[in-house]
C-alpha positions as a printed Julia matrix, in Angstrom:
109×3 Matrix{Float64}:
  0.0    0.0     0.0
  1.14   3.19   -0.99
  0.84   6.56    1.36
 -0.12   9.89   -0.67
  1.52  12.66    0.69
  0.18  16.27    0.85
  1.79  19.26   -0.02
  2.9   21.07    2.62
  2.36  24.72    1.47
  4.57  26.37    3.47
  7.41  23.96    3.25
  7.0   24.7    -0.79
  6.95  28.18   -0.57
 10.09  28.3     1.52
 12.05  26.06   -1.09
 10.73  27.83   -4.18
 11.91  31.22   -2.2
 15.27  29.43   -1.79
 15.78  28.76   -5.32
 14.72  32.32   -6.13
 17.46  33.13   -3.76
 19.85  30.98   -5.21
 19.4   32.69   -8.81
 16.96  29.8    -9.83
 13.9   31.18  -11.21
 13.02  28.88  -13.55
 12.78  25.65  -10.12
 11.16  28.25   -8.43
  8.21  29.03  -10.94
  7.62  24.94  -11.04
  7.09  24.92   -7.43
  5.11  28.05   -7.2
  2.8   27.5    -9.63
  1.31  24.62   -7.87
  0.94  26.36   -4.97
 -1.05  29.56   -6.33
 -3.22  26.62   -8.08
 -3.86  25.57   -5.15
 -4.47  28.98   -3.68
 -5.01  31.52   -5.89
 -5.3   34.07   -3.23
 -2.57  33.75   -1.8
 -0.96  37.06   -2.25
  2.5   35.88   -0.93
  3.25  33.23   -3.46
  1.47  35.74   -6.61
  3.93  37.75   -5.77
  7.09  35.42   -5.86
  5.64  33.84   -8.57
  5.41  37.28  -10.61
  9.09  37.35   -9.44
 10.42  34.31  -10.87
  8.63  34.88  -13.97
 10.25  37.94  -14.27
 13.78  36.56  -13.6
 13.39  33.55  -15.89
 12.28  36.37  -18.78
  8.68  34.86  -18.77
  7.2   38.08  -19.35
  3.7   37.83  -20.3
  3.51  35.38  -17.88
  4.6   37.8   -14.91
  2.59  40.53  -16.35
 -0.36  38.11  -16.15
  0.42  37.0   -12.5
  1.04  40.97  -11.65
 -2.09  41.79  -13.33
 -3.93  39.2   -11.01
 -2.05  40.34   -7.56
 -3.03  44.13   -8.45
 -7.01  42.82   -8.89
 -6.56  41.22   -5.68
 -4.74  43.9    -3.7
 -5.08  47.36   -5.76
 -2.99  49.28   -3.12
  0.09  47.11   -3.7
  2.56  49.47   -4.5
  5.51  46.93   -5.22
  2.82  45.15   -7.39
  2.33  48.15   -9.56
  5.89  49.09   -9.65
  6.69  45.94  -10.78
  3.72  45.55  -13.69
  5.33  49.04  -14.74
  8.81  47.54  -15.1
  7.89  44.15  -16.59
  5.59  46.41  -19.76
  8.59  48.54  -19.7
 10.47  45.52  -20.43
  8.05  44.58  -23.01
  8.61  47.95  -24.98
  5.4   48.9   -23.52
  6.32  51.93  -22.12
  2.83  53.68  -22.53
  1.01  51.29  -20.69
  3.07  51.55  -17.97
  2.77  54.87  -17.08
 -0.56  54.74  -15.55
  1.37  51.98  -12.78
  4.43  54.0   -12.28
  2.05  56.48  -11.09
 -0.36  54.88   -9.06
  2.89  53.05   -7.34
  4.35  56.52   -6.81
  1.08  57.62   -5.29
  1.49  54.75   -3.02
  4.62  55.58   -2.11
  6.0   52.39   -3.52
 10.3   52.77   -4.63
């Protein structure tokens, strides 16, 4: 008989925030986005998720996961600051105006 093991979120979220730290982005995204599948609330891992995406160059799919954590938490500075950079980095430089302000309005750096 086999034993199924559950996923122990927090254990997860610490190792994908390792590899981030380690300059791993790409281990980091696999991890994470199992975890915001399984909670896609869960501001903490949207947000590291967003990161990795951005550090691996996945940049629709950080401007997708930034899109989602600014619908789910609209005075996120760092959120808009960061959906501002990664259109900027799309050559999207219009679009990313209206975020540069509303993160400067938020005080975000």
């Amino acid at each position: 008989m086999t034993q199924r093991f559950e996923i122990d979120m927090h254990s997860e979220f610490l190792r994908a925030d390792l590899f981030l730290a380690m300059g791993r982005p790409t281990e980091a995204v696999r991890i994470l986005e199992r975890l915001v599948e399984a909670e896609p609330a869960n501001e903490a891992a949207l947000e590291m998720l967003a990161r990795s995406y951005f550090g691996s160059a996945q940049l629709a799919k950080s401007e997708d996961a930034l899109t989602r954590l600014v619908e789910l938490a609209p005075a996120n500075g760092w959120a808009r600051r960061a959906l501002a950079r990664t259109l900027e980095r799309q050559s999207r430089g219009s679009e990313a105006v209206s975020h540069h302000r509303m993160a400067d309005a938020l005080g975000a750096k």
